[in-house]
Coordinates of C-alpha atoms in Angstrom, one line a residue:
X1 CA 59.4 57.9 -3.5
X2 CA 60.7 57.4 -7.2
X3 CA 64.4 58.4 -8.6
X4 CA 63.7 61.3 -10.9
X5 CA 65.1 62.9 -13.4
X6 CA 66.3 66.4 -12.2
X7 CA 64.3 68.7 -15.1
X8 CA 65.1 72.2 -13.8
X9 CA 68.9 72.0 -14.8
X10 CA 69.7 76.1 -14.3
X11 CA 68.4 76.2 -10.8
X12 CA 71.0 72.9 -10.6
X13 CA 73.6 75.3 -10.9
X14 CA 72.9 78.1 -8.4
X15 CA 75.1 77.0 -5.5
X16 CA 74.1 77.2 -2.1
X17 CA 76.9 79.4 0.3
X18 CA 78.8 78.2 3.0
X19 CA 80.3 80.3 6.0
X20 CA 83.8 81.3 5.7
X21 CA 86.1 82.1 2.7
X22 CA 86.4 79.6 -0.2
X23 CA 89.7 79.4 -2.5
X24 CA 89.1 77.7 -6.2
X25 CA 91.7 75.5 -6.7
X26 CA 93.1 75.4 -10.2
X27 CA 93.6 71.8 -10.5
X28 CA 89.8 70.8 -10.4
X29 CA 87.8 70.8 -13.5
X30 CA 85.8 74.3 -13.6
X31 CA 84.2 74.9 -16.6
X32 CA 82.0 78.1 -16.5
X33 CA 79.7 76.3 -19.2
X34 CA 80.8 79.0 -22.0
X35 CA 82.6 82.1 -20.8
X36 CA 82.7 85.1 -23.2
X37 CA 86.3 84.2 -24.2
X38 CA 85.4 81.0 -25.2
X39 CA 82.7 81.8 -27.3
X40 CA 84.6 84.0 -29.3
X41 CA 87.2 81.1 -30.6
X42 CA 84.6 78.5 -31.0
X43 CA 82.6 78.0 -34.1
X44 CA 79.0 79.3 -33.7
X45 CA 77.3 78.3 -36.6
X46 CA 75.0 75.5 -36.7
X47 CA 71.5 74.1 -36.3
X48 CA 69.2 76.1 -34.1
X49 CA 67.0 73.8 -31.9
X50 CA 64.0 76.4 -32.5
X51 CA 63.8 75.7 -36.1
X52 CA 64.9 71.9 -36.1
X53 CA 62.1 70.3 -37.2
X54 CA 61.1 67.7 -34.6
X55 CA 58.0 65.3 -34.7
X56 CA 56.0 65.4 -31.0
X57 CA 56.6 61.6 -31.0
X58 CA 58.8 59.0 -33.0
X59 CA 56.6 55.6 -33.3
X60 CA 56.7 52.5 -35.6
X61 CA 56.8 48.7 -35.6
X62 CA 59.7 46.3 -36.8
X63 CA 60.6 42.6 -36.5
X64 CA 63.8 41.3 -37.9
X65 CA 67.0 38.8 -37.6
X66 CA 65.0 36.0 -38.6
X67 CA 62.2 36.2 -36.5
X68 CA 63.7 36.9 -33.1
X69 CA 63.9 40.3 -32.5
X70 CA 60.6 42.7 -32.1
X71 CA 60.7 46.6 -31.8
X72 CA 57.9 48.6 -31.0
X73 CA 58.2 52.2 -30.8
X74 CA 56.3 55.3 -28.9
X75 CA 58.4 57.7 -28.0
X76 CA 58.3 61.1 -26.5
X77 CA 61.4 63.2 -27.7
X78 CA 63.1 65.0 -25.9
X79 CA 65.8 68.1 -26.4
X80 CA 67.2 70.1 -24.1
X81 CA 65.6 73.5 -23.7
X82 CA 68.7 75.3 -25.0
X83 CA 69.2 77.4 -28.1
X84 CA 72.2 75.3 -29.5
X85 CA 73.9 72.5 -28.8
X86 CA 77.9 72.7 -28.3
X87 CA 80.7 70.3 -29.0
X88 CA 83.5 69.9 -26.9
X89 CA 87.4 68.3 -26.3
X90 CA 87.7 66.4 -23.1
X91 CA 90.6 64.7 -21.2
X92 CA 91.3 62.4 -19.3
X93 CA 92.2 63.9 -15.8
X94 CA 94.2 61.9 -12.7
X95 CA 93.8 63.2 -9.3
X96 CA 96.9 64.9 -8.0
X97 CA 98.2 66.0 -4.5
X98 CA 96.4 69.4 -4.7
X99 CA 93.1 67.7 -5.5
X100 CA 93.8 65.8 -2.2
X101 CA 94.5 68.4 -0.5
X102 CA 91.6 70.8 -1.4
X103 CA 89.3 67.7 -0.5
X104 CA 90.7 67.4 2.7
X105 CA 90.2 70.9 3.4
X106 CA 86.7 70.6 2.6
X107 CA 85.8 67.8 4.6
X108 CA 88.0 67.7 7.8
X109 CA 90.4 71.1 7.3
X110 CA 93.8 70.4 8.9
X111 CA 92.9 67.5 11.5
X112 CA 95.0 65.0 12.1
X113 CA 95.1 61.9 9.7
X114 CA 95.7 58.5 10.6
X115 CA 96.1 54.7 9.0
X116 CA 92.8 52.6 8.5
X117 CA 93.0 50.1 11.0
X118 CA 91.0 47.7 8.2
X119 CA 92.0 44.5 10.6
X120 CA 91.7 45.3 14.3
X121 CA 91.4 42.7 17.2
X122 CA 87.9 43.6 17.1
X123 CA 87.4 42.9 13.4
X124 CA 89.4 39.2 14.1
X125 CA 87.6 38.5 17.5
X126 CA 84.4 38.8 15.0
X127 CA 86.1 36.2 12.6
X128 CA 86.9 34.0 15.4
X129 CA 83.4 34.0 16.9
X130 CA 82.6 32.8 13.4
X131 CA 85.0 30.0 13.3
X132 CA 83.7 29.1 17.1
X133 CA 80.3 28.8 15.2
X134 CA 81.0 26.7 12.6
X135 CA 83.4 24.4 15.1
X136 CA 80.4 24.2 17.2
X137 CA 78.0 23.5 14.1
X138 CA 76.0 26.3 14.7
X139 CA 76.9 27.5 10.9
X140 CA 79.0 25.3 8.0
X141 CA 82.4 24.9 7.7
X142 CA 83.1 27.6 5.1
X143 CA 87.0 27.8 4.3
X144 CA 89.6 28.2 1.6
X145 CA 91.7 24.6 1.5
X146 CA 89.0 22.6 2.7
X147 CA 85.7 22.4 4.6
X148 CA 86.9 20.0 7.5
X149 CA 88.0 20.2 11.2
X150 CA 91.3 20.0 10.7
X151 CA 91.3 22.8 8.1
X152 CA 89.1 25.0 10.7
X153 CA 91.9 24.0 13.7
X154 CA 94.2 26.4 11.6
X155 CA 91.9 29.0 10.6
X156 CA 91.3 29.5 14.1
X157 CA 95.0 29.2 15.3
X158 CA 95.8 31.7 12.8
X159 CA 93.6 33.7 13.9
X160 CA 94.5 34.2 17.4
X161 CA 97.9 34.5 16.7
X162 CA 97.2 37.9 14.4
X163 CA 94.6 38.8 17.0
X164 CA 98.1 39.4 19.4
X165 CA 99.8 40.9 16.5
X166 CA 97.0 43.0 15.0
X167 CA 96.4 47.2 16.8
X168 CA 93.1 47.9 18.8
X169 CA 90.7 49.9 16.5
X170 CA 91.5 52.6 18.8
X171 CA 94.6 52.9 17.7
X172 CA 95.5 56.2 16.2
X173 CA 98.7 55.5 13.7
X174 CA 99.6 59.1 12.1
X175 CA 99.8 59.1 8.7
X176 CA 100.9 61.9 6.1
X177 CA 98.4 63.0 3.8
X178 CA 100.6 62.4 0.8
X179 CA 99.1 60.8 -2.7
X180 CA 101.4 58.2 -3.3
X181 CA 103.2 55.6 -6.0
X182 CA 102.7 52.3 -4.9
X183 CA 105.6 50.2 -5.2
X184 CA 104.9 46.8 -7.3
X185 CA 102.6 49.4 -9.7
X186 CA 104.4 52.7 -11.1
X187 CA 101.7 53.5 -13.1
X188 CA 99.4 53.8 -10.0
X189 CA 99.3 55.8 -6.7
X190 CA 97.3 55.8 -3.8
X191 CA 96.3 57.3 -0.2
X192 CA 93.7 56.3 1.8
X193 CA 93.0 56.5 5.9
X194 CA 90.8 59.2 8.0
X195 CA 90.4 61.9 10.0
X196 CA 87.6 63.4 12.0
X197 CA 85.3 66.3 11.9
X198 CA 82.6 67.1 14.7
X199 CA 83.5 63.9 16.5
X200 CA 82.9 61.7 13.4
X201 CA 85.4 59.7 11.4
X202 CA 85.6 60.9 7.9
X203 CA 87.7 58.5 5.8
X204 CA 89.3 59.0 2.1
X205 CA 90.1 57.0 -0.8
X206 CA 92.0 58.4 -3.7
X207 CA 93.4 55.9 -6.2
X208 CA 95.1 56.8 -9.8
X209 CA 95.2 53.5 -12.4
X210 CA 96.7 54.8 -15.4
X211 CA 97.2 51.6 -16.2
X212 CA 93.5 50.6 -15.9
X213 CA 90.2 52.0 -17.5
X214 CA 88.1 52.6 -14.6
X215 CA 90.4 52.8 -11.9
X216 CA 90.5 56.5 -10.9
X217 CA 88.6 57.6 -7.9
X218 CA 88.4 59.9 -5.1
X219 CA 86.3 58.6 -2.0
X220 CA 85.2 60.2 0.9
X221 CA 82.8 59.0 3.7
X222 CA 81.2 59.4 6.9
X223 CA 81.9 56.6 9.1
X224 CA 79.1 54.2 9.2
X225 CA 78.1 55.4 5.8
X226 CA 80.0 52.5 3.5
X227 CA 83.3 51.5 2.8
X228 CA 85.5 52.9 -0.2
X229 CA 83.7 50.2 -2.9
X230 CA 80.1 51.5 -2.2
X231 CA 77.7 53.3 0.1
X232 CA 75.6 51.1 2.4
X233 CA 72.3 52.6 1.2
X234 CA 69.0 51.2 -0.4
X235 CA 66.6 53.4 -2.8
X236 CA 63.2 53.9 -0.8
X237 CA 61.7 51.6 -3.1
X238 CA 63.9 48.7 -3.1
X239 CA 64.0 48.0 0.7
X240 CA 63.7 44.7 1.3
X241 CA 60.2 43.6 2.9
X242 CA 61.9 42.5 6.7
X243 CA 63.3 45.9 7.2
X244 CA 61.2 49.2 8.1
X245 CA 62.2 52.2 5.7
X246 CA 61.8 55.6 6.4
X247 CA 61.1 58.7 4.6
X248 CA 63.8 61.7 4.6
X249 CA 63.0 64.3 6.6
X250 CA 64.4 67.2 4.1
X251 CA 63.5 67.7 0.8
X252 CA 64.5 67.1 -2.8
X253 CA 65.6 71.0 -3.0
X254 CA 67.2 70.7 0.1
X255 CA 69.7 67.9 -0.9
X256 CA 70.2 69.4 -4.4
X257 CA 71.7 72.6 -2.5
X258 CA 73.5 70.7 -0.6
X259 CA 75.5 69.2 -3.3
X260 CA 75.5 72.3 -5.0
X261 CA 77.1 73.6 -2.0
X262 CA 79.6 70.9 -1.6
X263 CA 80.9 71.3 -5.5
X264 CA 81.1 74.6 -5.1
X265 CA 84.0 74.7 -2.1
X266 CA 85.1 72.2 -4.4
X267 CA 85.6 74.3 -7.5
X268 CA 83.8 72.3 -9.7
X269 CA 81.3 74.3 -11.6
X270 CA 80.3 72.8 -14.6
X271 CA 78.4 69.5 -13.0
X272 CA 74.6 69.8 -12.3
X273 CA 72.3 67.2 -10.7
X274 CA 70.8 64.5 -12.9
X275 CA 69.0 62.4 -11.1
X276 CA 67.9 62.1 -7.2
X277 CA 66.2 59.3 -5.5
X278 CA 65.4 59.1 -1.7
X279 CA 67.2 56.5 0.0
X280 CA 67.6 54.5 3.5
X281 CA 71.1 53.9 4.7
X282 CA 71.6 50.5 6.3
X283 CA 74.3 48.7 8.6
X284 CA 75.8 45.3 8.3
X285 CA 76.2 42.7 11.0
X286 CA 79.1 40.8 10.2
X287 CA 78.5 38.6 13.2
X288 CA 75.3 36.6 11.6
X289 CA 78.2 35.8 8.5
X290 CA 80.9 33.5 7.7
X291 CA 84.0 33.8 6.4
X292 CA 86.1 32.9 4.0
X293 CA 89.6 33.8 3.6
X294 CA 89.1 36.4 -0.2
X295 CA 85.6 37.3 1.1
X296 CA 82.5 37.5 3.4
X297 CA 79.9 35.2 2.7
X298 CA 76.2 35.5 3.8
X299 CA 76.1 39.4 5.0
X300 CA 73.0 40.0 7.3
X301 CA 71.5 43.4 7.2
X302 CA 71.3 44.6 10.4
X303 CA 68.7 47.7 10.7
X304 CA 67.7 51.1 9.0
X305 CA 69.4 53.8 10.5
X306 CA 68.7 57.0 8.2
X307 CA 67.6 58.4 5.6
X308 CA 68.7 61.0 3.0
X309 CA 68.9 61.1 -0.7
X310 CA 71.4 59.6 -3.5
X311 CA 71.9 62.0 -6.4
X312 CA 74.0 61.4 -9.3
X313 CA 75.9 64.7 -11.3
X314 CA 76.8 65.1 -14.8
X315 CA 79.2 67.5 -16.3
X316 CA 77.4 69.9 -18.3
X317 CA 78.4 72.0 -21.5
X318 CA 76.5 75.3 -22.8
X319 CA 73.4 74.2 -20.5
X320 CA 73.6 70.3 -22.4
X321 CA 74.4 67.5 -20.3
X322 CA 76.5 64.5 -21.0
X323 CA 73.7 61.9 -20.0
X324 CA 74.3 58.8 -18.0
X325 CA 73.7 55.3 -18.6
X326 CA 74.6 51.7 -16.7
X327 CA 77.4 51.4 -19.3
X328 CA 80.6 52.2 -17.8
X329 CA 82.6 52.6 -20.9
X330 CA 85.4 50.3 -19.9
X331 CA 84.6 47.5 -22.5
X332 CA 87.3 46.0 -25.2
X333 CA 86.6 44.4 -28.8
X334 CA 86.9 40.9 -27.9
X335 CA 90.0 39.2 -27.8
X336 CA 91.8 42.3 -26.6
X337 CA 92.9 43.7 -23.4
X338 CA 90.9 45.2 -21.1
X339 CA 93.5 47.5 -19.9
X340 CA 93.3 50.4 -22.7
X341 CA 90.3 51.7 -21.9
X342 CA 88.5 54.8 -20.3
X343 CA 85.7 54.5 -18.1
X344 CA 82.9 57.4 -18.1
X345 CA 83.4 59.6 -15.7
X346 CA 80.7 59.3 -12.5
X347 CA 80.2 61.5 -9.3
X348 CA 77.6 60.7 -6.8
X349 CA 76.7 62.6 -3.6
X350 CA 75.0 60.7 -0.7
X351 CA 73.3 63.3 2.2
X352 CA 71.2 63.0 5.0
X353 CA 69.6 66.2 6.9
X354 CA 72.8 66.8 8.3
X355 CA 74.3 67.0 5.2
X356 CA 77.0 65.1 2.9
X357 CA 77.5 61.5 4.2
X358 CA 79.0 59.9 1.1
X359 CA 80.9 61.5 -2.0
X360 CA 82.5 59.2 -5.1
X361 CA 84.2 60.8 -8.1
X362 CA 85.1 58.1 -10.0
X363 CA 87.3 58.5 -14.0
X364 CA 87.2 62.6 -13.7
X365 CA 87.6 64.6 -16.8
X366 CA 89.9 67.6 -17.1
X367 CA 87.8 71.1 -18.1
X368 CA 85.9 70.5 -21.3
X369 CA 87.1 72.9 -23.9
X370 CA 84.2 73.7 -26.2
X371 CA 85.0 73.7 -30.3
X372 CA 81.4 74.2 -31.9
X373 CA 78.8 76.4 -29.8
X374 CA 76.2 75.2 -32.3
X375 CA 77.2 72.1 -34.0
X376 CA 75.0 71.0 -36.9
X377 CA 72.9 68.3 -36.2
X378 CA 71.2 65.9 -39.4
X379 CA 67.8 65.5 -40.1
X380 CA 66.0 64.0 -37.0
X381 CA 64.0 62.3 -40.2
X382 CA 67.5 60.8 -41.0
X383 CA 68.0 59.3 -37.7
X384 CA 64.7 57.7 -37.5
X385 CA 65.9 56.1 -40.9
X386 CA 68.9 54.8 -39.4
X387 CA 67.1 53.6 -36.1
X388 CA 65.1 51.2 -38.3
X389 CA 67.6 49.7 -40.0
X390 CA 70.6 49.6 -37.6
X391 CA 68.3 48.7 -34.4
X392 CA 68.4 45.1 -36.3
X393 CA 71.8 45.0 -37.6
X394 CA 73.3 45.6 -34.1
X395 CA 71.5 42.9 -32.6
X396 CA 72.2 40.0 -35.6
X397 CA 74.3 38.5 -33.0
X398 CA 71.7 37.0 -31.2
X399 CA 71.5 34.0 -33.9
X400 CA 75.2 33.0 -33.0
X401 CA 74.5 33.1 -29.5
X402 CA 71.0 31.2 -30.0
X403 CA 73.3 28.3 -31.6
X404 CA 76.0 28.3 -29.2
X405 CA 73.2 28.4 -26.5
X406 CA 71.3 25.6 -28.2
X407 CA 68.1 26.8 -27.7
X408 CA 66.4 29.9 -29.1
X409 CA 66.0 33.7 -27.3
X410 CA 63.4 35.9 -28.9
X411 CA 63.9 39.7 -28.0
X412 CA 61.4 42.5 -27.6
X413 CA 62.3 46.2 -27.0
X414 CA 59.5 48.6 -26.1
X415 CA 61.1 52.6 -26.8
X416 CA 59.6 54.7 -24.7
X417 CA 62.3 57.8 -24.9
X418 CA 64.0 59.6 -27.5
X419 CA 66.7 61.8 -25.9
X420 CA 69.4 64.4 -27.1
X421 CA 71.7 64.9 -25.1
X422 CA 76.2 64.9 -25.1
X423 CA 78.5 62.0 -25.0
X424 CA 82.1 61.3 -24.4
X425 CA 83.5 59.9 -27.8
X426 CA 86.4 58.4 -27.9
X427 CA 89.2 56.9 -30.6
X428 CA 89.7 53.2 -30.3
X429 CA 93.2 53.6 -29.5
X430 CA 92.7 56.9 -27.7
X431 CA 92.2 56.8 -23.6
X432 CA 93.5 59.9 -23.1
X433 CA 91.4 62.1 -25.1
X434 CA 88.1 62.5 -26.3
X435 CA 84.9 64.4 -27.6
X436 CA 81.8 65.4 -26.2
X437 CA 79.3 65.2 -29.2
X438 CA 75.4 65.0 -29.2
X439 CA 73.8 61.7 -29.4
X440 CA 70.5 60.4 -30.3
X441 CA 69.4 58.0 -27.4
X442 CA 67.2 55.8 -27.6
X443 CA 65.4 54.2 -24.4
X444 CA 63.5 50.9 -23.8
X445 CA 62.8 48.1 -22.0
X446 CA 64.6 45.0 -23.2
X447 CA 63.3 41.7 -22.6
X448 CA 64.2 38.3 -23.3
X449 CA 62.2 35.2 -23.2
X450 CA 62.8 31.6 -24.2
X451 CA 60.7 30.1 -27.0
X452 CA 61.2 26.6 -25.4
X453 CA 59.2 27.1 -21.7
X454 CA 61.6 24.6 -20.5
X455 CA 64.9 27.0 -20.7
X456 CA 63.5 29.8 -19.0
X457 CA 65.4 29.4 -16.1
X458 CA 68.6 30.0 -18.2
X459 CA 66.6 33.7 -19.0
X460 CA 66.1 36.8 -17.8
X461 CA 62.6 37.6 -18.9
X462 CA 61.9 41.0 -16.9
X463 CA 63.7 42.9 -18.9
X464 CA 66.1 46.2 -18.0
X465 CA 65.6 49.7 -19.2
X466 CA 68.4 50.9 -21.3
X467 CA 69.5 52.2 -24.0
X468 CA 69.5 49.9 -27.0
X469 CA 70.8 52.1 -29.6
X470 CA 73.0 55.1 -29.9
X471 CA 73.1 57.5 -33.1
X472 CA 75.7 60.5 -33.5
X473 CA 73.8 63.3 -34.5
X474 CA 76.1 65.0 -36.4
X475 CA 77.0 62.1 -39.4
X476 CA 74.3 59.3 -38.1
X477 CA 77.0 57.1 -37.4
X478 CA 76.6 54.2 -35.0
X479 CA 78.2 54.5 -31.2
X480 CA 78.7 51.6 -29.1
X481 CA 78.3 53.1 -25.0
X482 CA 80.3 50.0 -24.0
X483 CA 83.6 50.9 -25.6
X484 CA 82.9 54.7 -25.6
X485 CA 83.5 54.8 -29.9

């Protein structure tokens, strides 16, 4: 089954009830799209998408920077089925202690919370198997400082000596639930561990960086699930051939009102469902990998043990969502920190037919405060003018990078997708505050291929699908989604 685009976007937002009362904490972004008392402040005049003239597909052919970049154009466009489209101020928003608290009460209620026991005896026996292994030669030597016996004799000393030190991983340590500064970083703060619900371990990862572009996020999983980097699942399609996937045994709908349901006892009511895509969840055995002492090498997926579905929530404004791409925002001009920057913010919600499994909120925005109910947009005729001229400008780059490479890349990009839809906008110098404006999207698939046969290998050539160019629809200016301006 194929990720897919979730079209119905108003039956997104009809939230699915749970038993029991529900209390909306005021912390949590809730933006009732465009209450009554909004609309009356904001500006309302502005194009009307019923009279904005629109072709019923954008098409053309172009070839530019000497030669090495080809563009070939038919596009369906798309707007969203809404009478206007809104703009909006947006800020940054850190997770405080009531945030953590009215997750906790969501997931796990009052139950007792404990310290991640992340190195157990268990978890070192497992490493010292390992080291048996490769002592025995049944796996290479794999190890920081040196890939010898003598090297391995202290791993493995080591090792036993924190295996007497370390708890058993059924070791309950209390812990309070309190968010908290860590110590060497003041600008950051921090609680992690778990608790359990029905018999199941439900662990949670809330981290603040204001110091850092993308590192705010609130994590919480079901045991067994993932860890607080990722979720341990594959989309259906992209199991790999020695493992046996299975189909979900609830439906699309289903897990949309599901997540519904969960953002709702969350009091977050302005985020709809974007995309879904069924997936198979999938355990690791750590015992078929070695070890090194920074990371684990070699990870051998165990078996398929469920199935559920992935979906991926936008915030949305007047009915107009602000559309995702792979481009995380966090980018810097080059030869300038990486710090000041301001990641996109990203939720995904992970459920099997039991229900949520896996929830990430990851650089959350405070409530959207909409300035322009109907902002005017230019000329669609305009932007098509500035596609074919800008789509080669912003890719002239390629000639340096052809010489520093020493051989030549020749480029094609296939747009298939014209989209308008809202964007967080952002000053250069500003990672605190922003605007959600409409943007002109413009999808493809990008390839890449070497003229000389021989440096293939150094290339790419299938391609992704993203976007290659970005166009502000309000003044046809130029947007680049890796620094978010």
């Amino acid at each position: 089954m194929k990720k897919r685009i979730c079209a119905i976007l108003a039956a997104a937002m009809m939230f699915s009830t749970f038993a029991g009362c529900h209390k909306v904490q005021d912390n949590f972004p809730a933006n009732e799209i465009i209450s009554n008392s909004t609309a009356d402040t904001a500006e309302s005049s502005g194009t009307l998408l019923a009279d904005f003239p629109v072709p019923d597909r954008f098409a053309g052919d172009w070839t530019g920077v000497e030669g090495c970049v080809t563009v070939h154009v038919d596009a369906a466009i798309s707007l969203p089925e809404v009478d206007t489209i809104p703009t909006a101020t947006v800020k940054r928003h850190f997770f405080t202690q009531e945030d953590a608290d009215n997750l906790r009460e969501v997931f796990t209620s009052d139950t007792p919370f404990y310290e991640e026991n992340i190195v157990t005896k268990q978890s070192l026996q497992k490493r010292l198997e390992v080291y048996y292994d490769m002592e025995r030669g049944v796996i290479p030597i794999q190890l920081d400082g040196g890939n010898t016996k003598e090297v391995l004799e202290g791993y493995i000393e080591r090792t036993k000596a924190a295996i007497e030190e370390a708890p058993d991983e059924s070791d309950c340590i209390p812990k309070d639930f309190i968010l908290q500064k860590e110590s060497d970083y003041p600008e950051r703060d921090e609680l992690s561990g778990w608790s359990e619900a029905d018999g199941r371990k439900i662990h949670y990862s809330i981290h603040n960086m204001r110091d850092f572009g993308i590192g705010t996020s609130a994590t919480v999983y079901l045991d067994g699930y993932g860890n607080n980097n990722f979720c341990c699942a594959y989309e259906l399609e992209e199991v790999p051939d020695m493992l046996t996937s299975i189909e979900p045994t609830i439906s699309e709908k289903e897990a949309i009102a599901m997540g519904d349901a969960l953002l709702e006892r969350l009091g977050v009511r302005d985020m709809v469902c974007d995309q879904i895509s069924a997936v198979n969840y999938y355990t690791v055995n750590y015992l078929l990998s070695y070890y090194t002492d920074n990371s684990i090498a070699g990870n051998s997926i165990d078996e398929i043990h469920d199935a559920g579905y992935k979906m991926r929530y936008v915030r949305s404004v007047g009915g107009v969502p602000v559309i995702y791409t792979e481009n995380s925002g966090s980018a810097s001009p080059e030869g300038e920190s990486d710090l000041q920057t301001w990641g996109y913010e990203q939720m995904e919600i992970y459920v099997n037919k039991d229900g949520v499994v896996y929830f990430l909120w990851a650089q959350p925005y405070e409530q959207p405060k909409v300035e322009t109910i109907a902002a005017e947009l230019l000329p669609f005729s305009d932007i098509q003018d500035i596609f074919a001229k800008m789509i080669m400008v912003t890719n002239e780059d390629l000639l340096a990078i052809n010489i520093k490479n020493g051989f030549e890349v020749h480029e094609s990009k296939d747009v298939h997708d014209v989209t308008l839809r809202l964007m967080r906008v952002r000053d250069k110098d500003n990672v605190t505050e922003g605007r959600l404006i409409p943007v002109w999207d413009f999808w493809a698939l990008d390839k890449a291929h070497a003229v000389d046969r021989s440096y293939s290998k150094y290339v790419y050539e299938d391609g992704y699908e993203r976007v290659v160019l970005t166009i502000n629809a309000l003044d046809g200016t130029i947007i680049d989604r890796n620094l978010g301006y």
